[in-house]
mmCIF file of C-alpha atoms in Angstrom:
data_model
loop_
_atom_site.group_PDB
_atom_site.id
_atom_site.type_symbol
_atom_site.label_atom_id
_atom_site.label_comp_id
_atom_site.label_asym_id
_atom_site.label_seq_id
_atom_site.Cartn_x
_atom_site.Cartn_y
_atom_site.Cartn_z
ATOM 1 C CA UNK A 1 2.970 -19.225 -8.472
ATOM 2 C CA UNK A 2 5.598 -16.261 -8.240
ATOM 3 C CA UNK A 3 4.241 -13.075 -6.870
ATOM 4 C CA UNK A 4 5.053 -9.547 -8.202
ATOM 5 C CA UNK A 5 8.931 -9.370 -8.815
ATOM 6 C CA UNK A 6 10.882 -6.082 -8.747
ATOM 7 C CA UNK A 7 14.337 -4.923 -9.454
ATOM 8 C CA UNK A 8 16.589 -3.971 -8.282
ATOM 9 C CA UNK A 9 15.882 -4.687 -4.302
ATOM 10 C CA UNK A 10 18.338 -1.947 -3.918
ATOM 11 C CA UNK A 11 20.052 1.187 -5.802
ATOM 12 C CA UNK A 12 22.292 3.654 -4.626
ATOM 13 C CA UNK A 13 22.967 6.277 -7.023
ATOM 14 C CA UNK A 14 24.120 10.340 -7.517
ATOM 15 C CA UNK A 15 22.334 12.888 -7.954
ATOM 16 C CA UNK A 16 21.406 13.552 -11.895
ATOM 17 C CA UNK A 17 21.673 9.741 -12.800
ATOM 18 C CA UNK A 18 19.096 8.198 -14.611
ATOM 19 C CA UNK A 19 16.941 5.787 -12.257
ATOM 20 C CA UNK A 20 14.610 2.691 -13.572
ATOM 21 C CA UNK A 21 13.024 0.248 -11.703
ATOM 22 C CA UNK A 22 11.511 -2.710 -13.465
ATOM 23 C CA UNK A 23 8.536 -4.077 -12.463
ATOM 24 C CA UNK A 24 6.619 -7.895 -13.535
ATOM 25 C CA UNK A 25 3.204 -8.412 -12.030
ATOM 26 C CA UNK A 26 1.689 -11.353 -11.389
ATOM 27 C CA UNK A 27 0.315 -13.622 -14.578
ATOM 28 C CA UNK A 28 -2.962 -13.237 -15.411
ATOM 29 C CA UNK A 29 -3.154 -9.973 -13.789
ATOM 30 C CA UNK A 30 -5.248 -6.858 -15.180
ATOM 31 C CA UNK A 31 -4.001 -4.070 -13.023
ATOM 32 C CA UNK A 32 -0.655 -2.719 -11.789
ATOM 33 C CA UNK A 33 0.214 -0.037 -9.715
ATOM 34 C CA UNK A 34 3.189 1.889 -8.588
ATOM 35 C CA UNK A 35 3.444 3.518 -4.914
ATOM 36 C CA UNK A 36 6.317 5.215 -3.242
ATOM 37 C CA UNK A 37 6.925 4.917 0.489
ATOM 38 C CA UNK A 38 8.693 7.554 2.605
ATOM 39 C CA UNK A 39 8.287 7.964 6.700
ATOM 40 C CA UNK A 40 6.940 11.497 5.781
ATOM 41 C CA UNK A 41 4.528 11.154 3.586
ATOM 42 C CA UNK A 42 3.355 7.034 3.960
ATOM 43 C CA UNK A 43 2.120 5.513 0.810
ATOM 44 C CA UNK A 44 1.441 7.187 -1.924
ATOM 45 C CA UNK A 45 -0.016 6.273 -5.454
ATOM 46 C CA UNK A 46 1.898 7.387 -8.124
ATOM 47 C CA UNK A 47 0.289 5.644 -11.280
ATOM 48 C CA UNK A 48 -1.952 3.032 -12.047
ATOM 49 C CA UNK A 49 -2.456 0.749 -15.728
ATOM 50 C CA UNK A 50 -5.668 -1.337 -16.462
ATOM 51 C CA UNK A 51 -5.010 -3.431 -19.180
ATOM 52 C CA UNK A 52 -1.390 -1.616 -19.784
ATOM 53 C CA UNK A 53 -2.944 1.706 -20.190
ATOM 54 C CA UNK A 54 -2.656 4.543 -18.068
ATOM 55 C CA UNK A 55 -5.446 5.208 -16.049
ATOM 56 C CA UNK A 56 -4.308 8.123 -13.478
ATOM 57 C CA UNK A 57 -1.052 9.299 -13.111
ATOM 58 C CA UNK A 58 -2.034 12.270 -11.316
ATOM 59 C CA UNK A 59 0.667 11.371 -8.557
ATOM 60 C CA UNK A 60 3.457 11.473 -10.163
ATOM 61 C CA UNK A 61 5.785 14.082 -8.390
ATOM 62 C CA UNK A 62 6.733 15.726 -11.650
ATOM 63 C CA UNK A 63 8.397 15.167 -15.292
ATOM 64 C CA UNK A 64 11.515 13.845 -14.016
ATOM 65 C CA UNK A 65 9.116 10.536 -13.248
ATOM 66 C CA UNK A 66 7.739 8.388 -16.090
ATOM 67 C CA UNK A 67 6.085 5.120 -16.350
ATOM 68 C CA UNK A 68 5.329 2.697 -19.013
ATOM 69 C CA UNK A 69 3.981 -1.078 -19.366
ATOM 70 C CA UNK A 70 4.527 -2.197 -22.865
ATOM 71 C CA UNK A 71 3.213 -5.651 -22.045
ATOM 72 C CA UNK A 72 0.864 -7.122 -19.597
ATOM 73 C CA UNK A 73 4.170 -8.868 -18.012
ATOM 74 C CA UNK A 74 6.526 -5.735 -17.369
ATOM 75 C CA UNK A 75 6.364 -2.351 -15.875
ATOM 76 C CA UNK A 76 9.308 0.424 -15.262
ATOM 77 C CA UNK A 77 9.163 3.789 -13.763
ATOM 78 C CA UNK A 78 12.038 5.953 -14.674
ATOM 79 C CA UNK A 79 13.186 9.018 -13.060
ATOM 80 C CA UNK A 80 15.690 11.292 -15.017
ATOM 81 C CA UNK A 81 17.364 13.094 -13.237
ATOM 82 C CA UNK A 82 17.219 11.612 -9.980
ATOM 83 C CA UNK A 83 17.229 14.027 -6.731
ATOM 84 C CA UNK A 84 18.101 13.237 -2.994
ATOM 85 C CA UNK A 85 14.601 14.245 -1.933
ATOM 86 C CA UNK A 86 13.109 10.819 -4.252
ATOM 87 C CA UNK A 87 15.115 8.538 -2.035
ATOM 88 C CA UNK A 88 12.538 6.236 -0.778
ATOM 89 C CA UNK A 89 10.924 2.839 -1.191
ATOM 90 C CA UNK A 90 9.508 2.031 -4.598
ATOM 91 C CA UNK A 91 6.098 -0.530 -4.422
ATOM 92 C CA UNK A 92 4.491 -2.398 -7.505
ATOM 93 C CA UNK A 93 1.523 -4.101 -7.000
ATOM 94 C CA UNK A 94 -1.179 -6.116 -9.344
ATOM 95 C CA UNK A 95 -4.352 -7.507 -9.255
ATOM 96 C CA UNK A 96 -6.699 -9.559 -11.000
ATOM 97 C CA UNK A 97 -10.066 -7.908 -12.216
ATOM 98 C CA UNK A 98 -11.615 -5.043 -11.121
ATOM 99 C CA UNK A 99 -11.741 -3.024 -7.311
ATOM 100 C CA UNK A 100 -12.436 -5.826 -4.844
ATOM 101 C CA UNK A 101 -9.594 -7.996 -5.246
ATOM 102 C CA UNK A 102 -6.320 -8.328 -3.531
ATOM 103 C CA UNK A 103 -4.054 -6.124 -4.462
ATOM 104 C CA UNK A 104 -0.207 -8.340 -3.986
ATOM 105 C CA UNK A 105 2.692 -6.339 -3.356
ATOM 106 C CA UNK A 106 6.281 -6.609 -4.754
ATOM 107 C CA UNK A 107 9.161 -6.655 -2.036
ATOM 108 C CA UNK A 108 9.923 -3.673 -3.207
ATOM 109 C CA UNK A 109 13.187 -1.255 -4.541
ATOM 110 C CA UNK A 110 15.288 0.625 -2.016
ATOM 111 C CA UNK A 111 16.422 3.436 -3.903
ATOM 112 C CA UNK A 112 18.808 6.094 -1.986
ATOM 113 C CA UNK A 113 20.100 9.360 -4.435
ATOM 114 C CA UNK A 114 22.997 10.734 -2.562
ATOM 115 C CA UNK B 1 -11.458 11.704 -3.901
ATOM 116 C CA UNK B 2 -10.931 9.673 -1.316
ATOM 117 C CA UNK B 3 -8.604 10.245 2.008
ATOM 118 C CA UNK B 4 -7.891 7.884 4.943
ATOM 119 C CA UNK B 5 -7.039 8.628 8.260
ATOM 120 C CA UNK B 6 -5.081 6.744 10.611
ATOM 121 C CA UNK B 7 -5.642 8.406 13.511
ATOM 122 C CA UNK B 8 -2.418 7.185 15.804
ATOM 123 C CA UNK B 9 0.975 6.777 14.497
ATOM 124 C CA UNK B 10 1.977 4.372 16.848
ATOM 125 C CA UNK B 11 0.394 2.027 19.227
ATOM 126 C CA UNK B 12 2.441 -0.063 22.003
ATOM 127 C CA UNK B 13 0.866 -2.842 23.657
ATOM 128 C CA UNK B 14 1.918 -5.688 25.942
ATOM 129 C CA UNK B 15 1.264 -9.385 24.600
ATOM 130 C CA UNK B 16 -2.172 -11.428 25.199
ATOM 131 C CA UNK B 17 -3.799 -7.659 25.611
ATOM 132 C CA UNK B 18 -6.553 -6.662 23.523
ATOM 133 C CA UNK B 19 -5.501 -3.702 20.415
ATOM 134 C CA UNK B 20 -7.784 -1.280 18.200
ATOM 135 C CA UNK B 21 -6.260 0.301 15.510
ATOM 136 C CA UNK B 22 -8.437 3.642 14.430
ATOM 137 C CA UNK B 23 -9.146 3.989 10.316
ATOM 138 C CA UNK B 24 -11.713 7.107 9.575
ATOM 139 C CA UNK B 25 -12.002 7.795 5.993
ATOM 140 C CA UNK B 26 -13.497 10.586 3.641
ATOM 141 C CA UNK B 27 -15.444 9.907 0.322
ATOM 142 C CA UNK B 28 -17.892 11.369 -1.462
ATOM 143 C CA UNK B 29 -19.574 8.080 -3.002
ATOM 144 C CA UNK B 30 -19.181 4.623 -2.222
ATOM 145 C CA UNK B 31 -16.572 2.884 -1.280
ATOM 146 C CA UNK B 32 -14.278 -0.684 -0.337
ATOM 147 C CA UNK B 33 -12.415 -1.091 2.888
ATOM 148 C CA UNK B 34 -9.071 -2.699 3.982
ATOM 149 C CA UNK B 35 -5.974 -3.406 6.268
ATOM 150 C CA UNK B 36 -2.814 -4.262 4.978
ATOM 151 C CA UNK B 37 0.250 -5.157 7.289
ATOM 152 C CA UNK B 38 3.668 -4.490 6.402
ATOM 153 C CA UNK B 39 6.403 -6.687 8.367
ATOM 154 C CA UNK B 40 9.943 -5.234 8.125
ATOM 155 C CA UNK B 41 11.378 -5.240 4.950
ATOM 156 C CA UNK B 42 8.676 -6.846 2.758
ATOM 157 C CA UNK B 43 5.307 -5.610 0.715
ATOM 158 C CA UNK B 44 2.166 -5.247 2.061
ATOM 159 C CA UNK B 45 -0.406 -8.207 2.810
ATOM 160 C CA UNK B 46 -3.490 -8.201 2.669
ATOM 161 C CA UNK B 47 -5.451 -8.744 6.457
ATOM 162 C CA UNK B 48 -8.901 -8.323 6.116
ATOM 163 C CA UNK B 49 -11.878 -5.943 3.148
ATOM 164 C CA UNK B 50 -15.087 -4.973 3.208
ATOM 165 C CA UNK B 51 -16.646 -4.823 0.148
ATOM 166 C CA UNK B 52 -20.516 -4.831 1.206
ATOM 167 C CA UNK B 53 -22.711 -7.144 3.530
ATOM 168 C CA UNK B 54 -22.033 -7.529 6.663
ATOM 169 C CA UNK B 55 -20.244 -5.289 8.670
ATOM 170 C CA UNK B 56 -18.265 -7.320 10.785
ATOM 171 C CA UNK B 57 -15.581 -8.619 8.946
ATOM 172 C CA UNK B 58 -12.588 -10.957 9.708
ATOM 173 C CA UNK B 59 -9.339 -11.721 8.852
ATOM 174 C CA UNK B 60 -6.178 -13.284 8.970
ATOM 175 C CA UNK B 61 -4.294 -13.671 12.228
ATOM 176 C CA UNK B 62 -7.311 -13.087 14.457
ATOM 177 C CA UNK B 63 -7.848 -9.659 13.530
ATOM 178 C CA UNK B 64 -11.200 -8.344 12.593
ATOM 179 C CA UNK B 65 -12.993 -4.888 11.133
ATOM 180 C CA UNK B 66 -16.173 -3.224 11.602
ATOM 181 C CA UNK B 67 -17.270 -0.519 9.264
ATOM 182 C CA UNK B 68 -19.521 1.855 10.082
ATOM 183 C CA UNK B 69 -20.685 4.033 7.598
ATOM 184 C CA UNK B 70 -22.582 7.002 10.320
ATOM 185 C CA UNK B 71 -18.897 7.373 11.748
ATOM 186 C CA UNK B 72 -17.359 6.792 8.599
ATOM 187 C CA UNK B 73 -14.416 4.489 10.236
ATOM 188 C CA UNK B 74 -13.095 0.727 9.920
ATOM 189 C CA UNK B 75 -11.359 -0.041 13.246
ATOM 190 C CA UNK B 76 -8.656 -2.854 12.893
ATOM 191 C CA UNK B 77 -9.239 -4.889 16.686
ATOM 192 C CA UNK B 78 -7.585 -7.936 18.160
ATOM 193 C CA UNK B 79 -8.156 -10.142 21.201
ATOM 194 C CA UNK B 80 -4.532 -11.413 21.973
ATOM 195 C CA UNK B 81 -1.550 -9.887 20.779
ATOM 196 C CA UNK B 82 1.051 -11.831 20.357
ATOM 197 C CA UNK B 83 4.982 -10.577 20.124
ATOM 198 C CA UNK B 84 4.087 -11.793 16.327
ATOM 199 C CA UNK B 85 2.102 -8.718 15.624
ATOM 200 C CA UNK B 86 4.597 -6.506 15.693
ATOM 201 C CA UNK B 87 4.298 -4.858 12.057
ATOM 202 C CA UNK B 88 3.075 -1.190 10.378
ATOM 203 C CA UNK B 89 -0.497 -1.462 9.571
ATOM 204 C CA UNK B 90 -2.230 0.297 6.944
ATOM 205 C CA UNK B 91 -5.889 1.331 6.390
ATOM 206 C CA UNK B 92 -6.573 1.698 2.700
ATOM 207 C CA UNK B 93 -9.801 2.848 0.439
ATOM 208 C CA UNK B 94 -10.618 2.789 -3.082
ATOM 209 C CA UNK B 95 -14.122 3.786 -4.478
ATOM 210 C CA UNK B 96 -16.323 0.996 -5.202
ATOM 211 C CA UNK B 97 -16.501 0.153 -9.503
ATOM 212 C CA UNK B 98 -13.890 -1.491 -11.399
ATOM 213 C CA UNK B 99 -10.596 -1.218 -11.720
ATOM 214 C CA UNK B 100 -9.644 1.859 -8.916
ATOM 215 C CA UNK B 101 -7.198 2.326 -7.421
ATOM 216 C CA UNK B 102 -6.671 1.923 -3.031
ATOM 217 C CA UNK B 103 -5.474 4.902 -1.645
ATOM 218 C CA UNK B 104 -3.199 4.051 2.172
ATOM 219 C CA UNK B 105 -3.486 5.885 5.342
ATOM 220 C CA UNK B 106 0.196 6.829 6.696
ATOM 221 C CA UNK B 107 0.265 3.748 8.621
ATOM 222 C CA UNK B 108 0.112 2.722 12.772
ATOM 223 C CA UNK B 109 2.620 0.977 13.577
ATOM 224 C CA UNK B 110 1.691 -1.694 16.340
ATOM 225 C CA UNK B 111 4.935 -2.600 18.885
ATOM 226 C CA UNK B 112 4.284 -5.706 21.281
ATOM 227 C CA UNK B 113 6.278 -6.536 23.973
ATOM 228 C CA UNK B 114 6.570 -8.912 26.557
#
């Protein structure tokens, strides 16, 4: 069974340039979340979908980030316009029913905004 | 809301000796428990959760947790290290109920050497 893909693995882009990360969660699972990983600030939740809807998306840094899932098989999270200071590791994760499962992590997307 | 707190940032050991990895956490209402490890360049895994029962708990890899909910921690604790080990470990809450979402302590990052 293939786990949670994400692309790209890596994306080096300028300043101002759109940004969008694509996201496909395991099949059959109800939940997918997006976290961003930095050395300052560790893991952090940005958004979170049960059943493709938007349940909290109270960490999203600010408008330049949005999210959608339009189907239970694909996610994105956009930023426009990118900055330097996003530069970081973008997660996805899913899981299957509700809070005590597993949640499986993507490898991840290196993105670096010079 | 919930916070976690991984309360060293690093922790260097030599192989075959024993290793406790602190995890306090802050929540208002109940709550699920768990360690992830991260090995370089790749997601998260899960290692071990407590979701209710007993409060011993064990995992993958020889590792094992024990909550305790006076204290309010869930300390990570192996045996025998082994040069295989070596990985970022994260201590991660979410509050019990379906479909939340698990919020990550910074991380401890665990270096074994021979």
């Amino acid at each position: 069974d293939a786990g949670v893909i994400q692309s790209p693995r890596h994306e080096v882009t300028e300043m101002g340039q759109e940004v969008t990360l694509r996201c496909k969660p395991i099949s059959g699972h109800n939940s997918l979340f997006w976290y961003r990983q930095t050395m300052m600030r560790g893991l952090e939740l940005l958004i979170y979908f049960n059943n493709n809807v938007p349940i909290d998306d109270s960490g999203m840094p600010e408008d330049r980030f949005s999210a959608k899932m339009p189907n239970a098989s694909f996610s994105t999270l956009k930023i426009q316009p990118s900055e330097p200071r996003d530069s970081a590791v973008y997660f996805c994760a899913s899981r299957r029913g509700g809070g005590t499962g597993e949640l499986f992590f993507g490898e991840g997307s290196r993105l670096t905004v010079l | 809301a919930q916070s976690v707190t991984q309360l060293d940032s690093q922790v260097p050991v030599f192989e075959e000796a024993p290793v406790e990895l602190r995890c306090n956490y802050s929540s208002s209402v109940s709550v699920y428990l768990f360690w992830y490890v991260q090995y370089p360049n790749q997601g998260l895994q899960l290692l071990l959760k407590y979701l209710s029962g007993s409060t011993l708990v064990k995992g993958i890899n020889g590792f094992e947790a024990e909550f305790n909910k006076s204290q309010t921690s869930f300390h990570l604790r192996k045996p025998s290290v082994h040069i295989s080990d070596t990985a970022e470990y994260f201590c991660a809450v979410s509050e019990t109920g379906a479909g939340t979402a698990l919020i990550f302590g910074k991380g401890t990052t665990l270096s074994v050497s021979s």
